[in-house]
Short mmCIF file of C-alpha atoms and ligand atoms in Angstrom, two decimals:
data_model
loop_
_atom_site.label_atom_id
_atom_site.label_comp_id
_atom_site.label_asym_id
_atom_site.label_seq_id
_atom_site.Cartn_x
_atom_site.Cartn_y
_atom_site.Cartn_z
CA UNK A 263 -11.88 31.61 1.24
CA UNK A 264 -10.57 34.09 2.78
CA UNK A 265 -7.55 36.73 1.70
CA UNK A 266 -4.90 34.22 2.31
CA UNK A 267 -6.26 31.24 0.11
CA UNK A 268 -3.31 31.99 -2.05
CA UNK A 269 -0.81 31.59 0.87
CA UNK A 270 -2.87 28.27 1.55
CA UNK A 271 -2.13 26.97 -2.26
CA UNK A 272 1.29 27.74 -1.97
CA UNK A 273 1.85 26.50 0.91
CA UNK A 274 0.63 22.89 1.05
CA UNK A 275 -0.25 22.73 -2.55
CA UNK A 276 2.09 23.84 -4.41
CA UNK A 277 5.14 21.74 -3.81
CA UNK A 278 3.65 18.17 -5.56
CA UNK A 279 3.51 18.81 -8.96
CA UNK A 280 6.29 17.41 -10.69
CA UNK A 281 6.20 15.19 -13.44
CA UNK A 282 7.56 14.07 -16.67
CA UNK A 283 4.20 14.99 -18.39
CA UNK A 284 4.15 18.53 -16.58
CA UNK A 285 4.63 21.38 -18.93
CA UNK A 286 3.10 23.92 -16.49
CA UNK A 287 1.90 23.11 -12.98
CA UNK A 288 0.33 25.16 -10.32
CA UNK A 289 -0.03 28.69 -10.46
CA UNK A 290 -1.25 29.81 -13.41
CA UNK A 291 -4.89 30.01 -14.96
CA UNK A 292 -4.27 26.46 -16.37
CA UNK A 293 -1.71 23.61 -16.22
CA UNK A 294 0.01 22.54 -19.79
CA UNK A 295 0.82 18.46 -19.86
CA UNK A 296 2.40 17.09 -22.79
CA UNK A 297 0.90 14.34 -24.58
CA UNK A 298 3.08 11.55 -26.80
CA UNK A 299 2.28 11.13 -30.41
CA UNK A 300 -1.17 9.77 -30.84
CA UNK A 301 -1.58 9.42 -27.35
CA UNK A 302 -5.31 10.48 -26.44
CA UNK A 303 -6.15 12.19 -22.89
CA UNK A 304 -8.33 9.63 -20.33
CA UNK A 305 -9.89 11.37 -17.80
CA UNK A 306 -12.20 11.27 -14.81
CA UNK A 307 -13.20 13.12 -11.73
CA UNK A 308 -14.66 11.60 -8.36
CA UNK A 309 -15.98 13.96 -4.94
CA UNK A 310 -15.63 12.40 -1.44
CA UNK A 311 -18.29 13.64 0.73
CA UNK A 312 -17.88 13.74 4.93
CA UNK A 313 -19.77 11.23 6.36
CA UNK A 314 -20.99 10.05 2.74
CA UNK A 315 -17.70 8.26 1.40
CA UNK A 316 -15.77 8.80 4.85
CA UNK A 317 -16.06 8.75 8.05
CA UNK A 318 -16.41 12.53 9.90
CA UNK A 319 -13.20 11.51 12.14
CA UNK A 320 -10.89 10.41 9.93
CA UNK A 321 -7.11 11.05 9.68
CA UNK A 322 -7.36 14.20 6.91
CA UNK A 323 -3.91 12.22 5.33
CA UNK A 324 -6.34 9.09 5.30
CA UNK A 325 -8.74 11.14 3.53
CA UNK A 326 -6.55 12.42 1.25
CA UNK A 327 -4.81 9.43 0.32
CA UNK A 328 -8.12 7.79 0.06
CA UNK A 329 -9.40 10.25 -2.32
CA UNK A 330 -6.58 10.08 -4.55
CA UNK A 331 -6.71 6.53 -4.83
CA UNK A 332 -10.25 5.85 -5.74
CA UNK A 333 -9.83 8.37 -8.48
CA UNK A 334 -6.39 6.54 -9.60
CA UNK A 335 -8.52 3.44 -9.83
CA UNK A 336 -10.22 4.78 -12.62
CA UNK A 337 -7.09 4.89 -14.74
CA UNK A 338 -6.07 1.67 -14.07
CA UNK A 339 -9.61 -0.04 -14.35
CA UNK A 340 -9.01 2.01 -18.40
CA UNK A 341 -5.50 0.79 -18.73
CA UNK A 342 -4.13 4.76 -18.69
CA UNK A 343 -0.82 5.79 -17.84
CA UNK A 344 -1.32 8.78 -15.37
CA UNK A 345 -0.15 12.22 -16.16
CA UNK A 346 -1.21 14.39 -13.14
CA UNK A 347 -4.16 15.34 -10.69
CA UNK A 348 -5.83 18.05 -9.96
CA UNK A 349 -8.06 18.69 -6.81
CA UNK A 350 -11.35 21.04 -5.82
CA UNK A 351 -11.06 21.28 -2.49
CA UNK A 352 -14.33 22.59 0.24
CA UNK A 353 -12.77 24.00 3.57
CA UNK A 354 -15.53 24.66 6.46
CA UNK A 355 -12.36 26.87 7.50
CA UNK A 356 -8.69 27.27 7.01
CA UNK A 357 -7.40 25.22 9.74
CA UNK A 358 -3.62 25.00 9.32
CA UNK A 359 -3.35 21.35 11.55
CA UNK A 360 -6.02 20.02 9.03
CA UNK A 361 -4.32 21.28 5.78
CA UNK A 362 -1.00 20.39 6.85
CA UNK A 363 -2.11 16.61 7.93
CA UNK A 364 -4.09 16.38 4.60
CA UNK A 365 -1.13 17.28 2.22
CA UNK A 366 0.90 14.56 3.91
CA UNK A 367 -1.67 12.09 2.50
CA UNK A 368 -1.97 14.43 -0.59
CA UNK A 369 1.48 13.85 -1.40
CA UNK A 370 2.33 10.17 -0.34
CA UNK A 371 -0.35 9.24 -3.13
CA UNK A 372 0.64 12.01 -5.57
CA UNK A 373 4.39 9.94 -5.65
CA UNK A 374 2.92 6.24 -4.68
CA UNK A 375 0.64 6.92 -8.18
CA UNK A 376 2.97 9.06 -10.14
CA UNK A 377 0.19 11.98 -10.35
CA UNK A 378 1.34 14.85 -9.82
CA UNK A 379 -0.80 17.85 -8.74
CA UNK A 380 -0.84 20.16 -11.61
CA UNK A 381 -3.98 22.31 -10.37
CA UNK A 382 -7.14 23.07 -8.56
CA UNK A 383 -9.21 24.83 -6.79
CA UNK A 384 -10.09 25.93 -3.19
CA UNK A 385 -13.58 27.56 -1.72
CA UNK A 386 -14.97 27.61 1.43
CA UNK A 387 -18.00 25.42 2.70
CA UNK A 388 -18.97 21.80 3.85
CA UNK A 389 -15.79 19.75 3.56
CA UNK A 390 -15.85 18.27 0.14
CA UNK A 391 -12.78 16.71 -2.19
CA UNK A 392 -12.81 16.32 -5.75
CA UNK A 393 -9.98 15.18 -7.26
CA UNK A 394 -10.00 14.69 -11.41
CA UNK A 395 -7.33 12.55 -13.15
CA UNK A 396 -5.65 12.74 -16.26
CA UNK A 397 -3.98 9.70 -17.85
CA UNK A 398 -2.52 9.03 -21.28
CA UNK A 399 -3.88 5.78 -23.47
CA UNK A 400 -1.68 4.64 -26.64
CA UNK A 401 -3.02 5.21 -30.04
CA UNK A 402 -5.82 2.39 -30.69
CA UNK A 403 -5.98 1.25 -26.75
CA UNK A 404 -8.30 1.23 -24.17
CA UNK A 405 -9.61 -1.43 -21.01
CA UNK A 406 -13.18 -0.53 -21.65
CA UNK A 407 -16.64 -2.11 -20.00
CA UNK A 408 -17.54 -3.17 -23.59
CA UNK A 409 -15.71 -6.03 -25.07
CA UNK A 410 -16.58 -9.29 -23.13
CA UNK A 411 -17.00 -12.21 -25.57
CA UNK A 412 -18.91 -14.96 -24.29
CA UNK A 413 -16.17 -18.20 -23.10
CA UNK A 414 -13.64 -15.81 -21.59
CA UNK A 415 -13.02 -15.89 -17.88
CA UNK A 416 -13.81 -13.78 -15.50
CA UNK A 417 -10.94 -12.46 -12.58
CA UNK A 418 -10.10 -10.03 -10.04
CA UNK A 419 -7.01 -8.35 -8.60
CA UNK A 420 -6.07 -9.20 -5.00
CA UNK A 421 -8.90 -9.90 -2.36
CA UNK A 422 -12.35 -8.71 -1.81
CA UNK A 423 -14.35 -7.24 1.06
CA UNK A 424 -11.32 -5.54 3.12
CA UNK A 425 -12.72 -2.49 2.78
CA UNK A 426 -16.25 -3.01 3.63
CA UNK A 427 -15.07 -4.97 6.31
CA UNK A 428 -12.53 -2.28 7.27
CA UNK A 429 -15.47 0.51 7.32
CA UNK A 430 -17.39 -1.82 9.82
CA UNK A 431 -14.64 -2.29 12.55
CA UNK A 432 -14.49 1.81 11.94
CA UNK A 433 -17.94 1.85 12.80
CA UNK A 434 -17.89 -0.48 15.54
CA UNK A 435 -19.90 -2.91 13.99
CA UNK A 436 -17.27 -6.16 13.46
CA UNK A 437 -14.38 -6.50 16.53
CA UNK A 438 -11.47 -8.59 14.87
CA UNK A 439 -8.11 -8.96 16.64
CA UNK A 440 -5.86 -6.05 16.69
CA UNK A 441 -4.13 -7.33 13.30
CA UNK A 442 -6.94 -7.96 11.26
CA UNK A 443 -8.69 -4.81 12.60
CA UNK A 444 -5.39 -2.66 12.13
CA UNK A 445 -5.07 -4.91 7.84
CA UNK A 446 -9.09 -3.77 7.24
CA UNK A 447 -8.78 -0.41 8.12
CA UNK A 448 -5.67 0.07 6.36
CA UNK A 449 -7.56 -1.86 3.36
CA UNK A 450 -10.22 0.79 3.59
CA UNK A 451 -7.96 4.16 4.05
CA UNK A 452 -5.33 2.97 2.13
CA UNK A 453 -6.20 1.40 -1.07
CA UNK A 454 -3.89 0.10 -4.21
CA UNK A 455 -4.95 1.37 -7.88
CA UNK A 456 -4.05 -1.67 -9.64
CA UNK A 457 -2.12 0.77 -12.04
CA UNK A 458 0.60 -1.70 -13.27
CA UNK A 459 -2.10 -4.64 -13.60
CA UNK A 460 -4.29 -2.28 -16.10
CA UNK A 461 -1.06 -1.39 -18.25
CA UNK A 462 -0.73 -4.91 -18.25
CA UNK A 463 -4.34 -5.83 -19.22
CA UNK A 464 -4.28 -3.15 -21.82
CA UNK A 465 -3.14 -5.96 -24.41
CA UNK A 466 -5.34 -9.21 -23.49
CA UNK A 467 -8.78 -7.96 -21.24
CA UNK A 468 -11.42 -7.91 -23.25
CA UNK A 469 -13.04 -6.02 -20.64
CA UNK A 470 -12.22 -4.03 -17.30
CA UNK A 471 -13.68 -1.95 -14.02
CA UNK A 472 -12.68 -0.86 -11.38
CA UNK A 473 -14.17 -1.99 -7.77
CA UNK A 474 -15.78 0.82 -6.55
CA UNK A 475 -19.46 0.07 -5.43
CA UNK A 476 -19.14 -4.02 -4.84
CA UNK A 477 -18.36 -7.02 -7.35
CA UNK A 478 -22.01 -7.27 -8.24
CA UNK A 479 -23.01 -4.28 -9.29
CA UNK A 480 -19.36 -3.38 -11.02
CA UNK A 481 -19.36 -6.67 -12.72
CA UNK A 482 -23.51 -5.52 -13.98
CA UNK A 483 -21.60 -2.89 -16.11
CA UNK A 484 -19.54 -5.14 -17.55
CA UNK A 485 -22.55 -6.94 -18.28
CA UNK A 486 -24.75 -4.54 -19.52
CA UNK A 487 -21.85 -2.58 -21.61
CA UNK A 488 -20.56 -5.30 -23.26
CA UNK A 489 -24.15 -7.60 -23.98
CA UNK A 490 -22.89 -10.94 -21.74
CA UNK A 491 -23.94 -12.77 -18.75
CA UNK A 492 -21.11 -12.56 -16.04
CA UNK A 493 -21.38 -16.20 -13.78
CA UNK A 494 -19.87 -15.66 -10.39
CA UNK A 495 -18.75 -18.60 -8.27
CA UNK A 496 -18.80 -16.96 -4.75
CA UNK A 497 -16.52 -19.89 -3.30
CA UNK A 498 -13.66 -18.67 -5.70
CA UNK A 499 -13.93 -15.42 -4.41
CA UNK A 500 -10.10 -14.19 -3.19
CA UNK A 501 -10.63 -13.65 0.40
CA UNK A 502 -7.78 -12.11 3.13
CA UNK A 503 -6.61 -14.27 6.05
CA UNK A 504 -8.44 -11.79 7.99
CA UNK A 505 -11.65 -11.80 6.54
CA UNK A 506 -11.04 -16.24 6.09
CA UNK A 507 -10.79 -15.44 9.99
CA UNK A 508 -14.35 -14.15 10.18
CA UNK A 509 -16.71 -16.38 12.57
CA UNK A 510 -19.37 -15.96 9.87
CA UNK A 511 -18.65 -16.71 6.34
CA UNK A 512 -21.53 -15.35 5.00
CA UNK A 513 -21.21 -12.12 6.08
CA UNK A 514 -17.33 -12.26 4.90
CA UNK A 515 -18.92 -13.39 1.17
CA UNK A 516 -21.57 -10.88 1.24
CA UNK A 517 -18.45 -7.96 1.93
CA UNK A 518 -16.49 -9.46 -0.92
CA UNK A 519 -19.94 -9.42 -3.49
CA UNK A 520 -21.22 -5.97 -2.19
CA UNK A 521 -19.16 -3.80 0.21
CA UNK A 522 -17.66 -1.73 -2.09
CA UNK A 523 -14.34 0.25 -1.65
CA UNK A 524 -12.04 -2.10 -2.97
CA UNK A 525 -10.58 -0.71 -6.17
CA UNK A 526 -9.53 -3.80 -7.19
CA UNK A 527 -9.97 -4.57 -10.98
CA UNK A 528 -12.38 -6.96 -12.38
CA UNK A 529 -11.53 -8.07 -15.91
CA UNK A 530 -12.60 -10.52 -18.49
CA UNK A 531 -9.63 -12.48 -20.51
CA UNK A 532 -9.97 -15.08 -23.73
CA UNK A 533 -9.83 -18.18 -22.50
CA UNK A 534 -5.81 -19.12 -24.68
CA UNK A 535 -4.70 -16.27 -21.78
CA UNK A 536 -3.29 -16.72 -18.63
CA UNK A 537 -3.98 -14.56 -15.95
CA UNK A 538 -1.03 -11.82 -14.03
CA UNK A 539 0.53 -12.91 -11.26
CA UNK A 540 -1.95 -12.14 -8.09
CA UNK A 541 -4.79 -12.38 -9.88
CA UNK A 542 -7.88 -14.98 -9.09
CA UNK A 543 -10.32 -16.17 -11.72
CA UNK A 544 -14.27 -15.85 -10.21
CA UNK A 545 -16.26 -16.94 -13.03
CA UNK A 546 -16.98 -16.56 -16.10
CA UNK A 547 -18.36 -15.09 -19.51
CA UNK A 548 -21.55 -16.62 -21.12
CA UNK A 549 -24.54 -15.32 -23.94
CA UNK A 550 -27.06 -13.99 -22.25
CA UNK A 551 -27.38 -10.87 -19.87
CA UNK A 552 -27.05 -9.85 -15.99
CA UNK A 553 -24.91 -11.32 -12.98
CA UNK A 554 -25.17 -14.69 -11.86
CA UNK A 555 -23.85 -15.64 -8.62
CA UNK A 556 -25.63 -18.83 -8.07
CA UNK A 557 -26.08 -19.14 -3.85
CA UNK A 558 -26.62 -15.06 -3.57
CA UNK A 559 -30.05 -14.66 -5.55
CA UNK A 560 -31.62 -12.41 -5.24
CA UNK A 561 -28.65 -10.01 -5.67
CA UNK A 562 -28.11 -7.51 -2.69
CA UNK A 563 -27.48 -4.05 -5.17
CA UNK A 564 -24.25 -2.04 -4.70
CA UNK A 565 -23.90 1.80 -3.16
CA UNK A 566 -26.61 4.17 -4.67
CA UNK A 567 -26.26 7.63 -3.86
CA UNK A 568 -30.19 8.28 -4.54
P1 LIG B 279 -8.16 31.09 -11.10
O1 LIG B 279 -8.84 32.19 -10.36
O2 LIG B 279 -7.33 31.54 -12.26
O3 LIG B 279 -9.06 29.95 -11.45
P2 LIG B 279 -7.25 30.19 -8.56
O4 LIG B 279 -7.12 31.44 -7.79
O5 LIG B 279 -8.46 29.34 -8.33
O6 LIG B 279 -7.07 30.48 -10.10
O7 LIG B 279 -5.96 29.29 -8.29
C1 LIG B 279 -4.65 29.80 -8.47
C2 LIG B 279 -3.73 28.67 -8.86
O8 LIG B 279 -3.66 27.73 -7.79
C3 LIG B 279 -4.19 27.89 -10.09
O9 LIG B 279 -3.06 27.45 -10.80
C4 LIG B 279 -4.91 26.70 -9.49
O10 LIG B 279 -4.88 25.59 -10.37
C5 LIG B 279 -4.11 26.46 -8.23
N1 LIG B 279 -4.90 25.87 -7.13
C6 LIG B 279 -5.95 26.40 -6.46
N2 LIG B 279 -6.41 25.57 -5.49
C7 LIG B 279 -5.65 24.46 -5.57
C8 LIG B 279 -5.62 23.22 -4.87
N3 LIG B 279 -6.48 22.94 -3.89
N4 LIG B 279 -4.71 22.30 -5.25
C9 LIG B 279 -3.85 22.55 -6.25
N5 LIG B 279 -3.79 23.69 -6.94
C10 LIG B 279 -4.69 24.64 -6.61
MG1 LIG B 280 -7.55 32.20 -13.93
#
């Protein structure tokens, strides 16, 4: 970047890091958070590529928001209380209209997600976001891929294939009405980190993930990590009026088992425990290995990069 990358930071970067945890935020050579007693540090770090994970014309607050929230996701899918963000950001240039527009987005999910930014970096290339999290776990804790026990159920938060959906009126490819378009783009821009929910599940899931690459393929790690066989009954699957709307069910089922983009949570529960409030119960837990999602064989694989 150029001389006045530092002007850049403090401008539209500098303002959004306040937080309880925050010792030290931006502006230093590292940010200081503050940890409770026998809390341990949960982190994780995810890049959105232009015209990989979004598309080239976005709304940079879209993108920002976006990018943000798919990295939330990955606290809540571990049950983590989040501490603060911080963000590698790729600039083809220092265009002031772009920055300004993306730290609008930047800071309505810093405060919806309580993560403050406490750091980062900026360079100058191919427009490329990283954003790491850092949440806190309580001593002995953590939503991991690892524990399903064969006879719990299987659930997810909310409703599936919004955002796959949402992606394809974006590209043209599905004309709803103005509603449901307006609900599926929102549902792909604007996604919920099920933050609260994975708190919650911290105490009864056996098991947890987040929704990032489809149902089938997130609910394979479950599988594989934890040494089960996952059943999925497509026909429970938690559908939106707008994609209940869709001419062809099929296609609305195949978005809900492997569009991707959701960040809901898929978790497994004993079978003694009820499930939270806005939660649906797909399948469940068996001996054995692999997704089963009798109807959908053979199973269409989720997003691969390579
Ligand atoms: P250093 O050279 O010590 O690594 P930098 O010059 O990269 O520091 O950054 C100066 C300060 O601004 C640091 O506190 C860094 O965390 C922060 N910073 C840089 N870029 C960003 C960004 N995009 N978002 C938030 N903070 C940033
Ligand atoms: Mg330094």
């Amino acid at each position: 970047m150029p001389a006045d990358e530092f002007s850049l930071i403090a401008r539209y970067f500098s303002a959004l890091g306040a937080g309880p945890a925050v010792e030290l935020g931006v502006g230093d050579d590292c940010a200081i958070l503050s940890l409770q007693a026998g809390e341990r540090l949960a982190t994780s770090v995810d890049t959105v590529v232009e015209d990989v994970h979004f598309p080239a014309d976005s709304l940079p607050e879209d993108v920002a928001y976006r990018a943000v929230a798919a990295a939330a996701s990955d606290l809540a899918a571990m049950g983590a209380r989040p501490l603060g963000m911080t963000l590698a950001l790729t600039l083809p240039a220092a265009d002031e209209l772009w920055l300004h527009s993306f730290s609008q987005g930047l800071a309505a999910a810093a405060s919806a997600f309580s993560l403050p930014l406490v750091g980062g970096d900026t360079t100058r290339g191919p427009l490329t976001i990283t954003v790491q999290v850092l949440g806190a776990l309580p001593p002995g804790l953590a939503l991991t891929r690892g524990g399903a026990q064969p006879g719990d159920g299987l659930y997810v938060s909310g409703t599936l294939g919004d955002a796959a959906a949402g992606l394809a009126v974006l590209q043209g490819r599905y004309r709803p009405g103005l509603d449901a378009a307006e609900y599926l783009e929102q549902r792909f821009f604007r996604p919920t980190p099920r933050l609260a929910l994975g708190a919650t599940l911290l105490n009864t899931a056996t098991a947890a993930i987040d929704l990032s690459d489809g149902l089938l393929a997130d609910a394979g790690h479950i599988a594989a990590a934890s040494g089960v066989q996952l059943h999925i009954d497509a026909q429970a699957l938690p559908l939106s009026s707008a994609l209940q709307a869709h001419p062809d069910r099929a296609q609305a089922l195949a978005w809900a088992l492997a569009g991707g983009d959701d960040y809901e949570l898929c978790f497994c529960l004993p079978a003694a425990v009820q499930p939270p409030a806005g939660c649906s119960r797909i399948g469940q837990v068996t001996a054995g290995e692999g997704v089963v999602c009798p109807g959908f064989e053979p199973l269409a694989p989720g997003y691969n990069h390579f």
